[in-house]
Coordinates of C-alpha atoms and ligand atoms in Angstrom, one line a residue:
M7 CA 141.6 265.3 111.2
S8 CA 141.1 268.7 109.5
A9 CA 139.4 268.9 106.1
P10 CA 141.7 269.0 103.1
L11 CA 142.6 272.3 101.5
L12 CA 141.3 271.1 98.1
Q13 CA 138.9 268.4 97.4
V14 CA 138.1 267.3 93.8
N15 CA 135.2 264.9 93.4
D16 CA 134.4 263.1 90.1
L17 CA 135.6 266.0 88.0
K18 CA 134.7 265.8 84.3
K19 CA 135.5 268.1 81.4
H20 CA 134.2 267.1 78.0
F21 CA 134.9 269.6 75.2
P22 CA 132.2 269.6 72.5
I23 CA 133.4 269.1 68.9
R24 CA 131.2 271.1 66.5
G25 CA 130.9 270.7 62.7
G26 CA 128.6 271.5 59.7
I27 CA 127.1 274.7 58.7
F28 CA 124.9 274.9 61.9
S29 CA 127.9 274.2 64.1
T30 CA 126.1 271.2 65.7
V31 CA 127.8 269.1 68.3
T32 CA 129.2 266.0 66.6
G33 CA 131.1 264.5 69.5
Y34 CA 133.2 265.2 72.5
V35 CA 136.8 265.3 73.6
F36 CA 136.8 263.4 77.0
A37 CA 139.7 265.4 78.3
V38 CA 139.0 264.7 82.0
D39 CA 136.6 261.9 82.7
G40 CA 135.8 261.5 86.4
I41 CA 138.8 262.1 88.6
S42 CA 138.9 262.6 92.4
F43 CA 141.8 263.7 94.6
T44 CA 142.5 265.8 97.6
I45 CA 145.4 268.1 98.6
E46 CA 146.2 268.9 102.2
K47 CA 147.5 272.2 103.5
G48 CA 151.2 272.4 102.9
E49 CA 151.3 269.2 100.8
T50 CA 152.6 268.5 97.3
L51 CA 150.5 266.3 94.9
A52 CA 152.2 265.5 91.6
L53 CA 149.8 264.9 88.7
V54 CA 151.8 262.9 86.1
G55 CA 151.2 261.3 82.8
E56 CA 152.1 261.6 79.1
S57 CA 151.3 264.7 77.1
G58 CA 147.5 264.7 76.2
C59 CA 146.4 262.7 79.3
G60 CA 144.3 265.6 80.6
K61 CA 146.5 266.7 83.5
S62 CA 146.8 270.4 82.3
T63 CA 143.0 270.5 81.8
V64 CA 142.7 269.6 85.4
G65 CA 144.8 272.6 86.4
K66 CA 142.8 274.9 84.1
A67 CA 139.5 273.5 85.6
L68 CA 140.7 274.3 89.1
L69 CA 141.5 277.8 88.0
R70 CA 138.0 278.0 86.5
L71 CA 139.4 279.0 83.2
F72 CA 136.3 277.2 81.8
D73 CA 133.1 275.7 83.3
L74 CA 133.2 272.0 84.4
T75 CA 131.1 269.4 82.7
S76 CA 130.3 268.0 86.1
G77 CA 131.9 267.2 89.4
Q78 CA 132.8 269.3 92.5
V79 CA 135.7 271.4 93.5
V80 CA 135.8 272.3 97.2
L81 CA 138.4 274.8 98.5
D82 CA 138.7 274.9 102.3
G83 CA 135.2 273.6 102.8
Q84 CA 133.5 275.8 100.2
R85 CA 132.3 274.6 96.8
I86 CA 133.8 276.8 94.1
D87 CA 132.8 275.0 90.9
Q88 CA 129.5 276.7 90.5
L89 CA 130.3 280.2 91.8
S90 CA 129.7 283.1 89.5
N91 CA 132.7 285.1 88.4
S92 CA 132.0 287.9 90.9
A93 CA 131.5 285.4 93.8
L94 CA 134.7 283.6 92.7
R95 CA 136.8 286.8 92.5
P96 CA 138.0 287.0 96.1
L97 CA 138.8 283.2 96.1
R98 CA 140.9 283.4 92.9
R99 CA 143.7 284.8 95.1
R100 CA 143.9 281.6 97.0
I101 CA 144.8 279.4 93.9
Q102 CA 147.6 280.8 91.7
V103 CA 149.6 279.3 88.8
V104 CA 153.1 279.1 87.5
F105 CA 153.1 278.3 83.7
Q106 CA 155.5 276.2 81.7
D107 CA 156.9 278.9 79.4
P108 CA 158.8 281.6 81.3
F109 CA 159.1 283.6 78.0
S110 CA 155.5 283.9 77.1
S111 CA 153.9 284.0 80.6
L112 CA 155.3 287.4 81.5
N113 CA 153.9 290.5 79.7
P114 CA 156.9 291.9 77.8
R115 CA 155.5 295.5 78.0
M116 CA 155.5 295.6 81.8
K117 CA 158.5 296.1 84.1
V118 CA 159.0 293.5 86.8
R119 CA 157.8 296.0 89.4
D120 CA 154.4 296.3 87.7
I121 CA 154.1 292.5 87.0
L122 CA 154.5 291.8 90.7
A123 CA 152.4 294.8 91.9
E124 CA 149.5 293.8 89.7
P125 CA 148.1 290.9 91.8
I126 CA 148.8 292.9 95.0
H127 CA 146.7 295.8 93.7
N128 CA 144.0 293.7 92.0
F129 CA 143.3 291.6 95.1
G130 CA 143.4 294.7 97.3
L131 CA 146.1 293.3 99.5
L132 CA 147.9 296.6 99.9
T133 CA 147.1 300.1 98.7
D134 CA 149.9 302.3 99.8
K135 CA 152.5 302.7 97.0
A136 CA 155.5 302.5 99.4
D137 CA 154.1 299.3 101.0
I138 CA 153.6 297.7 97.6
D139 CA 157.1 298.6 96.5
K140 CA 158.5 297.1 99.7
R141 CA 156.4 293.9 99.1
V142 CA 157.6 293.7 95.5
G143 CA 161.3 293.9 96.7
D144 CA 160.7 291.3 99.4
L145 CA 159.1 289.0 96.8
M146 CA 162.2 289.4 94.6
E147 CA 164.5 288.4 97.4
K148 CA 162.3 285.5 98.4
V149 CA 162.7 283.9 94.9
G150 CA 166.5 284.6 94.9
L151 CA 166.6 287.8 92.8
R152 CA 168.0 291.2 93.6
R153 CA 165.4 293.7 94.8
D154 CA 167.0 296.4 92.7
A155 CA 166.2 294.5 89.5
I156 CA 162.5 295.4 89.7
D157 CA 162.9 298.2 87.1
R158 CA 164.1 295.8 84.5
W159 CA 162.0 294.3 81.6
P160 CA 161.3 290.5 81.4
H161 CA 163.6 290.2 78.3
E162 CA 166.6 291.2 80.4
F163 CA 166.3 288.0 82.5
S164 CA 167.3 284.4 81.7
G165 CA 164.7 281.6 81.5
G166 CA 165.4 280.5 85.0
Q167 CA 165.2 284.0 86.3
R168 CA 161.9 284.6 84.5
Q169 CA 160.5 281.5 86.1
R170 CA 161.5 282.9 89.5
I171 CA 159.6 286.0 88.6
G172 CA 156.6 283.8 87.6
I173 CA 156.8 282.2 91.1
A174 CA 157.1 285.6 92.7
R175 CA 154.0 286.8 90.8
A176 CA 152.1 283.7 92.1
L177 CA 153.3 284.4 95.7
A178 CA 152.3 288.1 95.4
A179 CA 148.6 287.1 95.7
D180 CA 149.4 285.3 99.1
P181 CA 147.9 282.0 97.9
D182 CA 147.2 278.7 99.7
L183 CA 147.8 276.6 96.6
I184 CA 150.0 277.0 93.6
I185 CA 149.4 275.0 90.5
C186 CA 152.8 274.4 88.8
D187 CA 151.8 273.4 85.2
E188 CA 155.0 271.8 83.7
A189 CA 156.7 274.7 85.5
V190 CA 160.3 273.4 85.0
S191 CA 159.9 271.5 81.7
A192 CA 161.2 274.2 79.5
L193 CA 164.4 274.8 81.6
D194 CA 167.9 273.4 81.4
V195 CA 168.6 270.5 83.7
S196 CA 170.7 272.5 86.3
V197 CA 168.2 275.4 86.3
K198 CA 165.3 272.9 86.7
A199 CA 166.9 271.6 89.9
Q200 CA 167.3 275.1 91.3
I201 CA 163.7 276.0 90.6
V202 CA 162.4 272.7 92.2
N203 CA 164.6 273.4 95.3
L204 CA 163.2 277.0 95.4
L205 CA 159.6 275.7 95.3
C206 CA 160.3 273.1 98.0
D207 CA 161.9 275.8 100.3
L208 CA 159.0 278.2 99.7
Q209 CA 156.5 275.5 100.5
Q210 CA 158.2 274.8 103.8
E211 CA 158.6 278.4 104.7
L212 CA 155.1 279.5 103.7
G213 CA 153.1 276.3 104.3
L214 CA 151.9 276.3 100.7
A215 CA 150.2 273.4 98.9
L216 CA 151.4 272.6 95.4
L217 CA 149.8 270.8 92.6
F218 CA 152.8 269.8 90.5
I219 CA 151.7 268.9 87.0
S220 CA 154.5 267.1 85.1
H221 CA 155.4 264.4 82.7
D222 CA 158.9 264.1 84.3
L223 CA 158.9 261.5 87.0
A224 CA 162.5 262.0 87.8
I225 CA 161.8 265.5 89.0
V226 CA 158.6 264.5 90.9
E227 CA 160.4 261.8 92.9
H228 CA 162.5 264.3 94.8
M229 CA 159.8 266.8 95.7
T230 CA 156.4 265.4 96.1
H231 CA 154.5 263.8 99.0
R232 CA 151.9 262.0 96.9
V233 CA 151.4 261.2 93.2
A234 CA 148.4 260.7 91.0
V235 CA 149.0 259.0 87.6
M236 CA 146.7 260.0 84.7
Y237 CA 146.0 258.1 81.5
L238 CA 143.5 259.3 78.9
G239 CA 141.4 261.5 81.2
K240 CA 141.4 259.1 84.2
I241 CA 143.5 258.6 87.3
V242 CA 144.8 255.0 87.0
E243 CA 147.0 255.0 90.2
K244 CA 147.6 257.2 93.2
G245 CA 149.5 256.9 96.4
T246 CA 152.3 258.3 98.5
R247 CA 155.7 258.8 96.8
D248 CA 156.9 255.5 98.2
D249 CA 153.8 253.6 97.0
I250 CA 154.2 254.9 93.4
F251 CA 158.0 254.8 93.2
R252 CA 158.7 251.6 95.2
A253 CA 155.6 249.5 94.7
P254 CA 153.7 250.6 91.6
M255 CA 150.6 248.5 91.0
H256 CA 149.5 249.7 87.5
P257 CA 151.3 248.6 84.3
Y258 CA 151.1 252.2 83.0
T259 CA 152.9 253.6 86.1
R260 CA 155.5 250.9 85.8
A261 CA 156.1 251.8 82.1
L262 CA 156.5 255.5 83.0
L263 CA 158.9 254.6 85.8
S264 CA 161.0 252.3 83.6
A265 CA 161.8 255.3 81.5
V266 CA 163.3 257.3 84.4
P267 CA 167.1 257.4 84.2
I268 CA 168.9 255.6 87.1
P269 CA 172.1 257.3 88.3
D270 CA 173.7 254.0 89.5
P271 CA 175.5 252.4 86.6
D272 CA 175.3 248.9 88.3
I273 CA 171.5 249.0 88.1
K274 CA 170.0 248.4 84.6
P275 CA 166.5 249.6 84.0
N276 CA 164.0 247.0 82.8
R277 CA 162.6 249.3 80.2
I278 CA 159.0 248.7 79.3
I279 CA 158.3 249.9 75.8
L280 CA 154.6 250.6 75.3
K281 CA 153.2 249.6 71.9
G282 CA 151.2 252.0 69.8
D283 CA 150.1 255.6 70.5
V284 CA 147.8 257.0 73.1
P285 CA 144.3 256.5 71.7
S286 CA 142.2 259.6 70.9
P287 CA 140.4 261.1 73.8
M288 CA 137.4 261.5 71.5
K289 CA 137.0 257.7 71.3
P290 CA 138.6 256.1 74.4
P291 CA 138.8 252.3 74.3
K292 CA 136.1 250.3 76.0
G293 CA 136.9 248.5 79.2
C294 CA 140.3 249.6 80.5
R295 CA 141.5 252.6 78.6
F296 CA 145.0 251.3 78.7
N297 CA 144.1 247.9 77.1
T298 CA 145.4 248.9 73.6
R299 CA 148.9 249.3 74.9
C300 CA 149.1 247.2 78.0
P301 CA 151.6 244.3 77.9
Y302 CA 149.4 242.2 80.3
V303 CA 146.0 242.7 78.6
F304 CA 143.5 239.9 79.0
D305 CA 139.8 239.4 78.0
R306 CA 138.2 241.1 81.0
C307 CA 140.2 244.3 80.3
K308 CA 138.4 244.8 77.0
S309 CA 134.9 244.7 78.4
E310 CA 135.0 245.9 82.0
E311 CA 136.4 249.2 83.2
P312 CA 138.6 248.7 86.3
K313 CA 137.8 250.8 89.3
L314 CA 140.4 252.5 91.6
E315 CA 140.7 249.9 94.3
I316 CA 142.2 250.3 97.8
L317 CA 145.6 248.6 98.0
G318 CA 147.0 250.4 101.0
H319 CA 146.4 253.3 103.3
K320 CA 146.6 255.9 100.5
H321 CA 147.4 253.6 97.6
R322 CA 144.8 253.0 94.9
A323 CA 145.1 251.5 91.4
A324 CA 142.7 250.7 88.6
C325 CA 143.8 247.4 87.2
H326 CA 142.1 243.9 87.0
L327 CA 145.5 242.3 87.7
N328 CA 145.2 243.4 91.3
D329 CA 142.3 241.0 91.7
L330 CA 144.6 238.1 91.1
P331 CA 146.5 236.3 93.9
P332 CA 150.0 237.9 94.0
D333 CA 151.7 234.7 92.7
Q334 CA 149.5 234.7 89.6
N335 CA 149.9 238.4 88.9
P336 CA 152.4 238.6 85.9
M337 CA 153.2 242.2 86.6
L338 CA 154.5 241.5 90.1
N339 CA 156.8 238.8 88.8
E340 CA 158.7 241.2 86.6
A341 CA 161.2 243.4 88.5
L342 CA 161.2 247.0 87.6
R343 CA 164.9 247.5 88.0
V344 CA 167.4 244.6 87.6
Ligands
SF4_430 FE1 146.4 246.2 81.6 FE2 144.0 245.0 82.0 FE3 145.3 246.2 84.0 FE4 144.2 247.6 82.1 S1 143.1 246.3 83.5 S2 146.1 248.0 83.0 S3 144.6 246.4 80.3 S4 146.0 244.4 82.9

């Protein structure tokens, strides 16, 4: 089996909190606290969880927008987490990003032609102006926009069209992996579906890998190969789409899934309402981080942190309930959908 395109090992990002007149470190925000995952060539991995769980920090860490606290990021067999900016420069082309907000992510003072030509020029992919113009036109068509619209300004496009331009800009660098950071969250429902379909088509056509960061499991279900569920800086469950959507083995995953609307009116969701708010990432709870909100919490959960245990070929979950015999596991005795 070939090595994965991206391998993340025990990634941590702790942001220092400074205070006092000497700006001394008084604590840390444990935004990402030891997560590991892989993405194969041409594969989509969805990273899901509530707002503030650390999933966007993972995306930024992979883009090396800041230094990691610890851990390894390996791209196509090469460690990139410790490379200097100059050594990293040629590799930056290979990981691109599409941001959430199609209105603020495009420079309003640049025409679309220049927005799309910039990465081509910066990464030295083409130098001849006619070649660049042709490539920019091709990119517009690839994302479903007219090639003669390249001399328009970003404000002349709708939100969905701007997100298409954002995708074209990511493609312009000829990447292997695109990080979609809540890339459809700000769009209307119908436009959301169009953009997701476009991403799926492009993935198949170009063999791209996608890291799809989202809080919206309804969108993820239709487009991902594998899912990793994050809670308070940790991955609490990961597996194939079927593992996560058909046989979730962590109470947090089940709570997230119970909130997904079901199109069939004959099926009633068994909605799991979590109590309380997500604890502060500055002071995560001892033991299992989910213990302050978990409907099945028991003594062991408050003292011992559960590890991600193997439940199936690619299925892993971090919950002490999975050590119990199935007939004594209260979570398994409650149907998700009734
Ligand atoms: Fe709930 Fe305990 Fe499992 Fe954590 S380890 S998810 S608190 S049952």
